[in-house]
Structure formats: C-alpha cells, structure tokens
Coordinates of C-alpha atoms in Angstrom, one line a residue:
X1 CA 51.0 94.2 102.1
X2 CA 53.7 93.6 99.5
X3 CA 55.9 90.5 99.8
X4 CA 59.4 91.9 100.0
X5 CA 62.7 90.2 99.9
X6 CA 66.4 91.1 99.2
X7 CA 68.7 89.3 96.8
X8 CA 72.5 89.9 96.4
X9 CA 74.9 89.1 93.6
X10 CA 78.6 89.8 93.2
X11 CA 81.1 90.4 90.4
X12 CA 84.9 90.4 90.4
X13 CA 87.3 92.5 88.3
X14 CA 89.5 91.1 85.5
X15 CA 92.5 91.4 87.8
X16 CA 91.0 89.2 90.5
X17 CA 93.3 86.2 90.7
X18 CA 90.6 83.6 89.8
X19 CA 89.6 85.7 86.8
X20 CA 93.2 86.0 85.7
X21 CA 93.2 82.2 85.5
X22 CA 89.9 82.1 83.6
X23 CA 91.3 84.5 81.1
X24 CA 94.5 82.6 80.7
X25 CA 92.6 79.3 80.1
X26 CA 90.3 80.8 77.5
X27 CA 93.2 82.7 75.8
X28 CA 94.9 79.3 75.3
X29 CA 91.6 77.9 73.9
X30 CA 91.2 80.9 71.5
X31 CA 94.8 80.7 70.3
X32 CA 94.3 77.0 69.4
X33 CA 90.9 77.7 67.8
X34 CA 92.5 80.3 65.5
X35 CA 94.5 77.5 63.8
X36 CA 92.6 74.3 64.7
X37 CA 88.8 74.6 65.3
X38 CA 88.7 70.8 66.0
X39 CA 91.2 70.9 68.8
X40 CA 90.3 69.4 72.2
X41 CA 91.1 71.6 75.1
X42 CA 90.8 71.3 78.8
X43 CA 93.1 74.0 80.2
X44 CA 93.5 75.0 83.8
X45 CA 95.6 77.8 85.3
X46 CA 96.8 78.8 88.8
X47 CA 98.5 82.0 89.8
X48 CA 100.2 83.1 92.9
X49 CA 103.0 85.6 93.9
X50 CA 105.4 85.7 90.9
X51 CA 104.2 82.5 89.3
X52 CA 101.6 81.2 86.8
X53 CA 101.0 77.5 86.2
X54 CA 99.1 76.1 83.2
X55 CA 98.2 72.4 83.1
X56 CA 95.6 70.3 81.3
X57 CA 94.8 68.0 78.4
X58 CA 95.1 69.4 74.9
X59 CA 95.0 67.5 71.6
X60 CA 95.6 69.7 68.6
X61 CA 97.3 69.8 65.2
X62 CA 98.8 73.2 65.8
X63 CA 101.5 74.7 68.0
X64 CA 100.8 77.5 70.4
X65 CA 103.3 79.3 72.6
X66 CA 101.6 79.0 76.0
X67 CA 104.1 81.1 78.0
X68 CA 103.7 83.9 75.5
X69 CA 99.9 83.7 75.7
X70 CA 100.1 83.8 79.5
X71 CA 102.3 86.8 79.6
X72 CA 100.3 88.7 77.0
X73 CA 97.1 88.0 78.9
X74 CA 98.6 89.2 82.2
X75 CA 99.8 92.4 80.5
X76 CA 96.4 93.1 79.0
X77 CA 94.8 92.8 82.4
X78 CA 97.1 95.4 83.7
X79 CA 99.8 93.6 85.8
X80 CA 102.6 95.6 84.3
X81 CA 104.6 96.6 87.4
X82 CA 106.7 94.4 89.7
X83 CA 105.5 96.5 92.6
X84 CA 102.1 94.7 92.2
X85 CA 103.7 91.5 93.4
X86 CA 102.9 89.9 90.0
X87 CA 103.7 91.2 86.5
X88 CA 103.9 89.8 83.0
X89 CA 107.6 90.4 82.5
X90 CA 109.0 88.8 85.7
X91 CA 106.5 86.1 86.7
X92 CA 107.6 82.5 86.2
X93 CA 105.5 80.4 83.8
X94 CA 105.3 76.6 84.3
X95 CA 103.4 74.4 81.9
X96 CA 102.3 70.7 82.1
X97 CA 100.2 69.6 79.1
X98 CA 99.2 66.2 77.9
X99 CA 96.8 64.8 75.3
X100 CA 93.1 64.1 75.9
X101 CA 92.4 60.7 77.4
X102 CA 91.5 58.1 74.7
X103 CA 88.7 56.9 77.0
X104 CA 87.0 60.3 76.6
X105 CA 87.9 61.0 73.0
X106 CA 86.3 57.7 71.8
X107 CA 82.9 59.0 72.9
X108 CA 83.4 62.5 71.7
X109 CA 84.6 61.4 68.2
X110 CA 81.2 60.0 67.4
X111 CA 79.4 63.1 68.6
X112 CA 78.8 62.2 72.2
X113 CA 79.0 64.4 75.2
X114 CA 82.5 65.0 76.6
X115 CA 81.3 64.3 80.1
X116 CA 78.3 63.5 82.2
X117 CA 76.5 66.2 84.1
X118 CA 73.6 68.6 84.3
X119 CA 73.6 72.1 83.0
X120 CA 71.2 74.9 83.7
X121 CA 70.0 78.0 81.8
X122 CA 67.9 80.8 83.2
X123 CA 66.1 84.0 81.9
X124 CA 63.8 86.5 83.5
X125 CA 62.1 89.6 82.1
X126 CA 63.2 91.9 85.0
X127 CA 65.9 93.5 82.9
X128 CA 66.4 94.4 79.2
X129 CA 69.1 91.7 79.0
X130 CA 66.5 89.1 80.4
X131 CA 68.9 88.6 83.3
X132 CA 68.5 89.0 87.1
X133 CA 69.0 92.6 88.0
X134 CA 71.6 92.1 90.9
X135 CA 74.2 90.4 88.6
X136 CA 73.7 92.8 85.8
X137 CA 74.4 95.8 88.1
X138 CA 77.3 94.0 89.8
X139 CA 79.0 93.4 86.4
X140 CA 78.4 97.0 85.3
X141 CA 80.3 98.2 88.4
X142 CA 83.4 96.0 87.8
X143 CA 83.3 96.9 84.1
X144 CA 83.3 100.6 85.0
X145 CA 86.1 100.0 87.6
X146 CA 88.3 98.6 84.8
X147 CA 87.4 101.4 82.4
X148 CA 88.3 104.3 84.8
X149 CA 91.5 102.5 85.6
X150 CA 92.6 101.8 82.0
X151 CA 91.6 105.3 80.8
X152 CA 93.4 107.0 83.6
X153 CA 90.3 108.6 85.1
X154 CA 91.4 107.3 88.5
X155 CA 95.1 106.8 88.2
X156 CA 95.8 105.1 91.5
X157 CA 93.7 102.0 90.8
X158 CA 95.2 98.5 90.3
X159 CA 93.7 95.6 88.5
X160 CA 92.0 93.6 91.3
X161 CA 88.6 94.5 92.7
X162 CA 85.1 93.3 93.5
X163 CA 81.5 94.6 93.5
X164 CA 78.3 93.4 95.2
X165 CA 74.7 94.7 94.8
X166 CA 71.7 93.9 96.9
X167 CA 68.3 94.5 95.3
X168 CA 65.0 94.8 97.1
X169 CA 62.1 93.0 95.4
X170 CA 58.4 93.6 96.0
X171 CA 56.0 90.9 94.8
X172 CA 58.9 89.5 92.7
X173 CA 59.7 92.8 90.9
X174 CA 63.0 94.7 91.5
X175 CA 62.1 98.1 93.1
X176 CA 65.3 99.6 94.6
X177 CA 68.9 99.0 95.5
X178 CA 69.4 98.2 99.2
X179 CA 73.2 98.0 99.3
X180 CA 76.3 98.5 97.1
X181 CA 79.7 97.2 97.9
X182 CA 82.8 98.2 95.8
X183 CA 86.3 97.0 96.8
X184 CA 89.1 98.5 94.7
X185 CA 92.8 97.5 94.6
X186 CA 94.9 100.7 94.9
X187 CA 98.4 102.1 95.4
X188 CA 100.0 103.0 98.7
X189 CA 99.9 106.8 98.3
X190 CA 96.2 107.5 97.9
X191 CA 94.1 108.6 100.9
X192 CA 90.9 106.7 101.9
X193 CA 88.9 109.9 101.6
X194 CA 89.8 110.2 97.9
X195 CA 89.0 106.6 97.2
X196 CA 85.5 107.0 98.7
X197 CA 84.8 110.2 96.8
X198 CA 86.2 109.1 93.5
X199 CA 84.6 105.6 93.4
X200 CA 81.2 107.0 94.5
X201 CA 81.3 109.7 91.8
X202 CA 83.1 108.0 88.9
X203 CA 81.9 104.4 89.4
X204 CA 78.7 104.0 91.5
X205 CA 76.8 107.1 90.4
X206 CA 77.8 106.5 86.8
X207 CA 76.4 102.9 86.8
X208 CA 73.5 102.6 89.2
X209 CA 70.3 104.2 87.9
X210 CA 69.3 107.1 90.1
X211 CA 65.7 105.8 90.4
X212 CA 67.0 102.7 92.1
X213 CA 68.9 104.6 94.9
X214 CA 67.2 106.3 97.8
X215 CA 68.2 107.8 101.2
X216 CA 68.2 104.3 102.7
X217 CA 70.6 102.7 100.2
X218 CA 73.8 101.7 102.0
X219 CA 77.1 102.2 100.1
X220 CA 80.3 100.4 101.2
X221 CA 83.6 101.4 99.5
X222 CA 86.7 99.4 100.6
X223 CA 84.9 98.4 103.8
X224 CA 87.9 96.8 105.4
X225 CA 90.0 99.9 104.7
X226 CA 93.2 99.7 102.7
X227 CA 93.4 97.3 99.7
X228 CA 97.1 97.7 98.7
X229 CA 98.0 94.0 98.4
X230 CA 95.8 92.4 95.8
X231 CA 95.8 90.2 92.8
X232 CA 97.8 86.9 92.8
X233 CA 100.1 88.4 95.5
X234 CA 97.2 88.7 97.9
X235 CA 95.3 85.5 97.0
X236 CA 96.1 82.4 94.9
X237 CA 93.8 82.1 91.9
X238 CA 92.5 79.0 90.1
X239 CA 90.5 78.5 86.9
X240 CA 86.8 77.8 87.4
X241 CA 86.3 79.1 90.9
X242 CA 83.8 81.9 90.1
X243 CA 81.0 79.8 88.6
X244 CA 78.2 81.9 90.1
X245 CA 79.8 85.2 89.0
X246 CA 79.9 83.6 85.5
X247 CA 76.3 82.7 85.4
X248 CA 73.2 84.3 87.1
X249 CA 74.6 85.6 90.4
X250 CA 73.1 82.8 92.5
X251 CA 69.6 83.0 91.0
X252 CA 68.3 79.6 89.8
X253 CA 70.3 76.4 89.9
X254 CA 73.8 75.5 88.9
X255 CA 75.1 72.1 87.7
X256 CA 78.6 72.8 89.2
X257 CA 80.7 72.7 86.1
X258 CA 83.0 75.7 85.2
X259 CA 83.3 77.0 81.6
X260 CA 86.7 78.6 81.0
X261 CA 89.4 76.6 79.3
X262 CA 87.0 74.0 77.9
X263 CA 86.3 73.5 74.2
X264 CA 82.6 73.1 73.4
X265 CA 82.6 69.3 73.2
X266 CA 82.5 69.7 77.0
X267 CA 78.8 70.1 77.7
X268 CA 79.6 71.9 80.9
X269 CA 80.1 74.8 78.6
X270 CA 78.1 74.2 75.4
X271 CA 75.1 72.7 77.3
X272 CA 74.9 75.7 79.6
X273 CA 75.1 78.1 76.7
X274 CA 72.3 76.2 74.9
X275 CA 70.2 76.1 78.1
X276 CA 70.5 79.9 78.4
X277 CA 69.6 80.3 74.7
X278 CA 66.5 78.3 75.1
X279 CA 65.4 79.9 78.3
X280 CA 66.0 83.4 76.9
X281 CA 63.9 82.6 73.8
X282 CA 61.1 81.3 75.9
X283 CA 61.0 84.5 77.9
X284 CA 61.4 86.7 74.8
X285 CA 58.5 84.8 73.3
X286 CA 56.2 85.8 76.2
X287 CA 55.6 82.2 77.1
X288 CA 56.8 82.9 80.7
X289 CA 58.3 85.9 82.5
X290 CA 60.9 83.6 84.1
X291 CA 62.2 80.2 83.0
X292 CA 64.9 77.8 84.1
X293 CA 66.0 74.9 81.9
X294 CA 68.0 71.8 83.0
X295 CA 69.7 69.5 80.4
X296 CA 71.5 66.4 81.5
X297 CA 74.0 64.2 79.6
X298 CA 75.8 60.9 79.9
X299 CA 79.4 60.8 78.7
X300 CA 79.7 59.6 75.1
X301 CA 76.0 59.8 74.4
X302 CA 74.7 62.5 72.1
X303 CA 71.1 63.0 73.1
X304 CA 70.4 64.3 76.6
X305 CA 69.1 61.9 79.2
X306 CA 66.7 64.5 80.5
X307 CA 65.2 68.0 79.8
X308 CA 63.4 69.9 82.5
X309 CA 61.6 73.2 82.5
X310 CA 60.6 75.3 85.5
X311 CA 58.6 78.5 85.0
X312 CA 57.9 78.9 88.7
X313 CA 54.2 78.9 88.1
X314 CA 54.5 81.9 85.7
X315 CA 54.1 80.0 82.4
X316 CA 51.1 80.7 80.1
X317 CA 51.3 77.1 79.0
X318 CA 52.4 74.0 81.1
X319 CA 56.0 73.3 81.7
X320 CA 55.6 69.8 80.2
X321 CA 54.3 71.4 77.0
X322 CA 57.3 73.7 76.9
X323 CA 59.6 70.6 77.2
X324 CA 57.8 69.2 74.2
X325 CA 58.4 72.4 72.2
X326 CA 62.1 72.3 73.1
X327 CA 62.5 68.7 72.1
X328 CA 60.8 69.3 68.7
X329 CA 62.6 72.6 67.8
X330 CA 66.1 72.5 69.3
X331 CA 69.0 70.0 68.5
X332 CA 70.4 69.3 71.9
X333 CA 73.2 67.0 70.8
X334 CA 76.7 68.4 71.3
X335 CA 77.4 68.6 67.5
X336 CA 74.0 70.3 67.0
X337 CA 74.7 72.8 69.7
X338 CA 78.1 73.6 68.4
X339 CA 76.8 74.1 64.9
X340 CA 73.8 76.2 65.9
X341 CA 75.7 78.5 68.3
X342 CA 78.9 78.6 66.1
X343 CA 81.1 77.6 68.9
X344 CA 84.2 76.5 67.0
X345 CA 85.6 80.0 66.9
X346 CA 88.1 82.0 69.0
X347 CA 85.4 83.8 71.0
X348 CA 86.0 82.7 74.5
X349 CA 88.5 85.0 76.2
X350 CA 85.9 87.8 76.3
X351 CA 83.5 85.5 78.1
X352 CA 86.0 85.0 81.0
X353 CA 85.1 88.3 82.7
X354 CA 81.8 90.1 83.4
X355 CA 79.7 87.0 82.9
X356 CA 78.9 84.6 80.1
X357 CA 75.3 85.7 79.9
X358 CA 73.4 88.9 79.4
X359 CA 76.1 90.1 76.9
X360 CA 74.7 91.5 73.6
X361 CA 78.0 91.5 71.9
X362 CA 79.4 89.9 68.7
X363 CA 80.1 86.2 69.2
X364 CA 77.7 85.7 72.1
X365 CA 75.3 83.7 69.9
X366 CA 73.5 82.1 72.8
X367 CA 72.1 85.6 73.6
X368 CA 70.2 85.8 70.3
X369 CA 66.4 85.6 70.4
X370 CA 65.9 84.3 66.8
X371 CA 63.6 81.5 67.9
X372 CA 61.2 83.6 70.0
X373 CA 58.7 84.3 67.2
X374 CA 58.5 80.7 66.2
X375 CA 58.0 79.6 69.8
X376 CA 55.3 82.2 70.3
X377 CA 53.4 80.9 67.3
X378 CA 53.7 77.3 68.3
X379 CA 52.8 77.9 71.9
X380 CA 49.5 79.4 70.8

C-alpha cells in the first residue's frame, strides 16, 4: 500500500495588489542600484483604489524619481484604464522616505548583518528546477495567464488573478494533479461560459503536463463566479505579504522575512538566496534528494550564529557532515554572499513575481549549481 498525501501551493498574478507593491518596491531598489550599488534601501508600498503610497528608509548618493517609477511599474503591469479602479495615469502617489537608522548602519558598515533572524533554503529533486512541483505548476499558470492577456490571445482579461495546484504524492513522489484552481480578473461583458472554455484551453491545458491530469482531476475556474472588481480596487495591497508564494509554496520552513524592497545587506533577502543556493547544490551533487538549510544571524555580526541542515533522512552522508562541508566551502558573511551571488546589481524587479526560486534566468545567480561537482567529490 503506497503512502499517499496531497500538497497544495498557490501563485498570484503580477496584477494582484500585493504583487503590485512588491514590484514597486523592487523597481525603486533597481533604479537606485543603477546609479548607486552601495545604496541602502528598505522600501515598502501600499496600494488601494486610486492611490499608491511608498515609504521606507533609503540612504543613497543618487536621486530617483519615485512617483515616476511607481507609475511606470503600474503601467507595465497593465493597469492602464481608469475603468479598472486603478491606473497609472490617474492614481495618486504619496511618498515618505527617510534615511537608514544610524543604529543599523553602524553594524552594516563593518560587514555585519542588517538585522537578526533566521533564513531557510530548500531544494528537492522532484522537478527539473529542483523545486517542489506544486509551486512550479502554480507559477506556470499565472505566467501563462499574463502572457495570454498581454499578447491579446484572451482580450477580456485584466491584470489580477490567482492560481492553485494540488499534487498527489505516493511514497513522496509526485504522481498526478488532484486539483487546479484559476481565478482570472475580467471585464464586464464576457460570459462565464467563455471564461471557462478559454482558460481551460489556453491556460490550463497549455501548462499542466497531460500525464499529470486524469479523469479524477478537479478543475475550478473562477469558482465564485464573476471577478470584475479586482486589483487595488478590490483589495488593498502591501509589500511583503506573499512570502510563501515567493519561496517554496509552503514546503519546508520560513523565517518570516519578506524580500522585496530590501537591498542585500538585509539578510532576510541575501541569506535566503544563499540558503537556496547551498541547498540546490547539495541536491544537484546527489548528496540528498531533498535538503533544507537554516542560517541564522545577529544584527551587526558577520558570521552566522548557526547553520542547520535537514535532509529528512534522505542524505547519503550525515546532516552534521553536510554542515561541516558548508562551513568549509561557503562564505556566509553578508559581504561574502553579496560578492558570490553578485547582488549589487539592478536584478530585483523580475524576482518580485512568479517566485524568487526555480528561475533559470539571467541574474538569478543563486540558482546556479557551480558548486555541485566540488561538493560531490568532497562528500565521497
């Protein structure tokens, strides 16, 4: 008798109000990094009907036009019509920015962590990306939703939306998709019958591999019915509220810190990227089919206060020996992480949607597996 269980992960579209805020925050960071790669940025955004607010602590030698950045980001997402209840031309933009606290900067200036906290990284061999299958499929659905909207393949779609995928596992291996949920923001004229047919054909069937769907797979498209009021008009958005969407879809642990709008001296971001990089290289090396890493820091202190490895009993060597390999072969200080992963670059806006991990794209240096062969040899 196989041991079966279900696991579900969700993704949200780039027009989801929380994701609008994440993109605004990271767009501000990118714009500063184009001119001042040493800038200190902690930028938060909030959006609601007709209004975007940007606040935070920024210390930089350059000038950036934050209202212009906000409007251009909203335009790129697709809020270009006042009928949506929120658009780049008519929304109000309020800013409240101050410098970084001197009590924080004194520790960061000498290479210490920008805050205390614990960060987690995770990897598993169940997908080519070495990510959990439910979150990979959920992101693929929201990516496709954006593509068919922007290319005009489904002309009644608006920027907001969500997806959710439930995968059935047997003995820890993903076998089939149990349920799919897609909720798409749309205009007032379209019929529900057309939404169901179009999203099933152009989005779900295009994304979900046929071998994972069977007669028992349940598909829900706009399950509450109409989704005419969406985006910031339908729900207030805030930066950093989709931390599980941003990471592993609920698989493994999470330290609680958000990423968007934070420069890499903030270990919430850089420490999590490094933990993913290490976990992915350990799995790619064949040391374990699944691996979770925890790194913890004290504010102003460079070296982590702890490093933990959990291979869930799957490791070919002990977890304690893997910790030793990590300590000997990875620089875990904030300056070391920033240098290794090349984090002082304007690469962050793209990370703000469709997850920070499992992305084999230019700039996602923490997804490289350049240490796998070295780890494989040393583990032997």
